[in-house]
Tab-separated table of C-alpha atoms in Angstrom:
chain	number	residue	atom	x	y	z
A	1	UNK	CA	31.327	139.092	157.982
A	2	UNK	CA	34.426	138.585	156.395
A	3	UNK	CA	36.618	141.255	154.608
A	4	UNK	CA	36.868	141.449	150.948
A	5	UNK	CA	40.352	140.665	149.569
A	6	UNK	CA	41.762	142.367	146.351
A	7	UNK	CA	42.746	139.714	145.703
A	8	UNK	CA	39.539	138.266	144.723
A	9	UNK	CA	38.378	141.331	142.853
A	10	UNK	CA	41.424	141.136	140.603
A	11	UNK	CA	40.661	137.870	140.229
A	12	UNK	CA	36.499	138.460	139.324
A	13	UNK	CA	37.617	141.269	137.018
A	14	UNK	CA	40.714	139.215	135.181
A	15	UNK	CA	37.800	136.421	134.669
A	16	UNK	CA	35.499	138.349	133.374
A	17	UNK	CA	37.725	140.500	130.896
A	18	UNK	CA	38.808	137.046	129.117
A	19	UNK	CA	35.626	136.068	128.885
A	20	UNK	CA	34.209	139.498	127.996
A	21	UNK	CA	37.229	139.465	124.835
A	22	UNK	CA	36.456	135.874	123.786
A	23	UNK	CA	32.343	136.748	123.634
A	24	UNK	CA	32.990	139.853	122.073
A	25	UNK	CA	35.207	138.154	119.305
A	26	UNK	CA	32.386	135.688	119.114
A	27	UNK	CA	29.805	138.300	118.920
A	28	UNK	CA	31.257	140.459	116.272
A	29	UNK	CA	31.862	137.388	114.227
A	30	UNK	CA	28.294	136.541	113.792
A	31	UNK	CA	26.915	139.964	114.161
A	32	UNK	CA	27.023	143.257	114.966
A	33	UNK	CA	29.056	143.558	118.684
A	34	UNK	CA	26.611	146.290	120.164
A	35	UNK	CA	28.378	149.525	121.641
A	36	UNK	CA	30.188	150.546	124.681
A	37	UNK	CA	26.736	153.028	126.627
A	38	UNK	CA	28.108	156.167	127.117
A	39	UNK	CA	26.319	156.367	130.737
A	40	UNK	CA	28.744	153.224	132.363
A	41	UNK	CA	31.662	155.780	133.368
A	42	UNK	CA	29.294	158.317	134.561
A	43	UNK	CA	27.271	155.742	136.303
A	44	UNK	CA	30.276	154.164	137.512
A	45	UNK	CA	32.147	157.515	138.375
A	46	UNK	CA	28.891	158.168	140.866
A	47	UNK	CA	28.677	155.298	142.428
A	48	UNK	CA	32.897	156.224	143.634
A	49	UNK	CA	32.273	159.394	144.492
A	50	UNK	CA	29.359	158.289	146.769
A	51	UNK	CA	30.958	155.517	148.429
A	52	UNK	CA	33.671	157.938	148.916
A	53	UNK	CA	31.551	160.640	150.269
A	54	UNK	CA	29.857	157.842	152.720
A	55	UNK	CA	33.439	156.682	153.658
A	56	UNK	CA	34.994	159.988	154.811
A	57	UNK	CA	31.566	161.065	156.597
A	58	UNK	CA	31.779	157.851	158.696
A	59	UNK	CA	35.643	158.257	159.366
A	60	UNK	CA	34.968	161.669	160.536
A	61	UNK	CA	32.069	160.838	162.966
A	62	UNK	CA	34.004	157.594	164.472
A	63	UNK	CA	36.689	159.460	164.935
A	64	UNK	CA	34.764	162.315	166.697
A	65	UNK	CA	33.261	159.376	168.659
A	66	UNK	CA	36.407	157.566	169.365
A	67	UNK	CA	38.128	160.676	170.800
A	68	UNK	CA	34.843	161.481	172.630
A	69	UNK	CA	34.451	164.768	171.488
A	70	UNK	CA	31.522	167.221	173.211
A	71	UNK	CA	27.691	167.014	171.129
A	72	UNK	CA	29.713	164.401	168.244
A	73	UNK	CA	27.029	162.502	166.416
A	74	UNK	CA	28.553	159.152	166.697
A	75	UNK	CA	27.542	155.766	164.535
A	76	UNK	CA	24.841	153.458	164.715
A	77	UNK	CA	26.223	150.045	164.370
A	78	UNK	CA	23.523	148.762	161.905
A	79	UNK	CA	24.514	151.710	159.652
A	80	UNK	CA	27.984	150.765	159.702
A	81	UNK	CA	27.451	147.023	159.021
A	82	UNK	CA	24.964	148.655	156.227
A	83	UNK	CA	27.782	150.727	154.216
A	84	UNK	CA	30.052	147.672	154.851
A	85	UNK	CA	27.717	145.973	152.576
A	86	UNK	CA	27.350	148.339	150.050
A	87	UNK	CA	30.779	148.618	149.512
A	88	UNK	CA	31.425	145.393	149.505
A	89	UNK	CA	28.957	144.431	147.152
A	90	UNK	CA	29.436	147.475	144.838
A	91	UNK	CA	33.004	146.527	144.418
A	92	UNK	CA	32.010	142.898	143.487
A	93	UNK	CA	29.749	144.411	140.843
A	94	UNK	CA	32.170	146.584	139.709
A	95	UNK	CA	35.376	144.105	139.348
A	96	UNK	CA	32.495	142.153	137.326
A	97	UNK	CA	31.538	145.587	135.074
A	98	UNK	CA	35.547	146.670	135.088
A	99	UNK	CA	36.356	143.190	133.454
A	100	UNK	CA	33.484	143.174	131.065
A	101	UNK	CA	34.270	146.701	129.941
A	102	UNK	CA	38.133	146.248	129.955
A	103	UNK	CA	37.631	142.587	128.033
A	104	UNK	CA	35.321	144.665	125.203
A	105	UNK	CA	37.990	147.313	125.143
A	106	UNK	CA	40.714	145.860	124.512
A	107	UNK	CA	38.744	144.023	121.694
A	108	UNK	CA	37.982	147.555	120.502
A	109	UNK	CA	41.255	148.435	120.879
A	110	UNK	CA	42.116	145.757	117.877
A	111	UNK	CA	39.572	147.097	115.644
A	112	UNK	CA	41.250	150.802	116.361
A	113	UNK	CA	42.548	151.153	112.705
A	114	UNK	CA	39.963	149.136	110.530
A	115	UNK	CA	37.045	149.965	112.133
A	116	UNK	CA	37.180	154.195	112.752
A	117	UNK	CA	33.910	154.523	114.474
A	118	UNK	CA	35.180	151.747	117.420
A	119	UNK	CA	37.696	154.371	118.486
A	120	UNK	CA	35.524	156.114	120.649
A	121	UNK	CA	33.757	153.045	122.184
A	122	UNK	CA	37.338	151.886	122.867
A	123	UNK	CA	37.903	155.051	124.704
A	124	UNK	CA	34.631	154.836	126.583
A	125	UNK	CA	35.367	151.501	127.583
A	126	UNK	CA	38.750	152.430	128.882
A	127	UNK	CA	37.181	155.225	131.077
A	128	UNK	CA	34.160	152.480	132.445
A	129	UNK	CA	37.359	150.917	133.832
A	130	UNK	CA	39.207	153.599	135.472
A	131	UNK	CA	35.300	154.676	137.637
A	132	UNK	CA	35.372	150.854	138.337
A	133	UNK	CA	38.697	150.413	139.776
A	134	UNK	CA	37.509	153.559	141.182
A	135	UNK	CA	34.382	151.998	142.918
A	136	UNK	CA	36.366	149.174	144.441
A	137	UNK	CA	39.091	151.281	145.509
A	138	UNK	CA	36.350	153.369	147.421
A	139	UNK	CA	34.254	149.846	148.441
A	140	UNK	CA	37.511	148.372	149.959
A	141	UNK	CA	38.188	152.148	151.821
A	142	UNK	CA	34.583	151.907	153.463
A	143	UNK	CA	35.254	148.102	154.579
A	144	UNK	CA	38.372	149.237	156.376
A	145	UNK	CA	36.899	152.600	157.807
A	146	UNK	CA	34.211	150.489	159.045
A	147	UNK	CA	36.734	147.744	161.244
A	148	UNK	CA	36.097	147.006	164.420
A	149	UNK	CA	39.276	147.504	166.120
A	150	UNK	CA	41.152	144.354	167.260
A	151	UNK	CA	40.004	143.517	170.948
A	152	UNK	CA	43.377	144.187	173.617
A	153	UNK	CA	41.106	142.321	176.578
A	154	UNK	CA	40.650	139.362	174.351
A	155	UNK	CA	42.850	136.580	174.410
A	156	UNK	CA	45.687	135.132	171.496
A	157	UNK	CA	44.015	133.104	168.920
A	158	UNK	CA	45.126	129.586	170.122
A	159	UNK	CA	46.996	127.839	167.366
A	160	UNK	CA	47.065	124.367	166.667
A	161	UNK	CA	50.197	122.054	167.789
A	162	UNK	CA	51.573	119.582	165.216
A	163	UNK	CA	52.642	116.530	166.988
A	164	UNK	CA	56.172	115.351	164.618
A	165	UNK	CA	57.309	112.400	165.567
């Protein structure tokens, strides 16, 4: 399994922001653009706090088991490769929520002074995207609490020669 950069979640949530801003022009243009749910930071705010939670119990234990302490409850490796997951795909569905929310609020954000009753959607928004940054903060901390460490029996990656002549 291969580590998620964030790289690419910058690059999921940057893509879905512009789109997010150009729908949400398009939206309000032929309707009504519905509202920012009040529930997203919450929701998004306890998914971090979970993943966190999940990420400092599993340091804890593989430390305890790395150090070989007496009666520690070490780590079952399918658990591991489990949380990996979750992370991992929690933070790909947050960038994707972060850049909806963020591409909505800042379209809010131009409405702030014709349109009073967007001001508190635009402030809703703006919290939905601190939790998600939050939740792939906290996705990318379980992926590297859950590394394997590097191998020192194993030998150098062989790299390829370039024959210039």
């Amino acid at each position: 399994m291969k580590a998620l950069r964030p790289v690419v979640l910058a690059a999921i949530t940057l893509v879905a922001g512009v789109l997010a801003w150009a729908g949400s022009q398009l939206w309000n243009s032929t309707g009504s653009l519905p509202g920012v749910p009040a529930a997203a930071p919450i929701v998004l705010g306890i998914i971090a706090v979970v993943l966190t939670a999940t990420a400092i119990s599993l340091r804890s234990r593989l430390r305890a088991q790395r150090d070989r302490v007496p009666d520690a409850k070490g780590v079952d490796p399918l658990s591991a490769a489990r949380a990996v997951v979750l992370g991992q795909a929690s933070a790909l569905v947050s960038a994707l929520v972060t850049g909806v929310y963020g591409g909505m609020g800042v379209f809010l954000l131009s409405l702030w002074d014709s349109v009073p009753a967007r001001k508190g959607q635009a402030v809703t928004a703006l919290f939905a995207v601190v939790a998600g940054i939050a939740v792939m903060a906290a996705g990318l901390w379980l992926q590297h609490i859950c590394r394997l460490p590097d191998d020192p029996d194993a030998p150098p990656p062989v790299r390829a020669s370039v024959d210039r002549r």
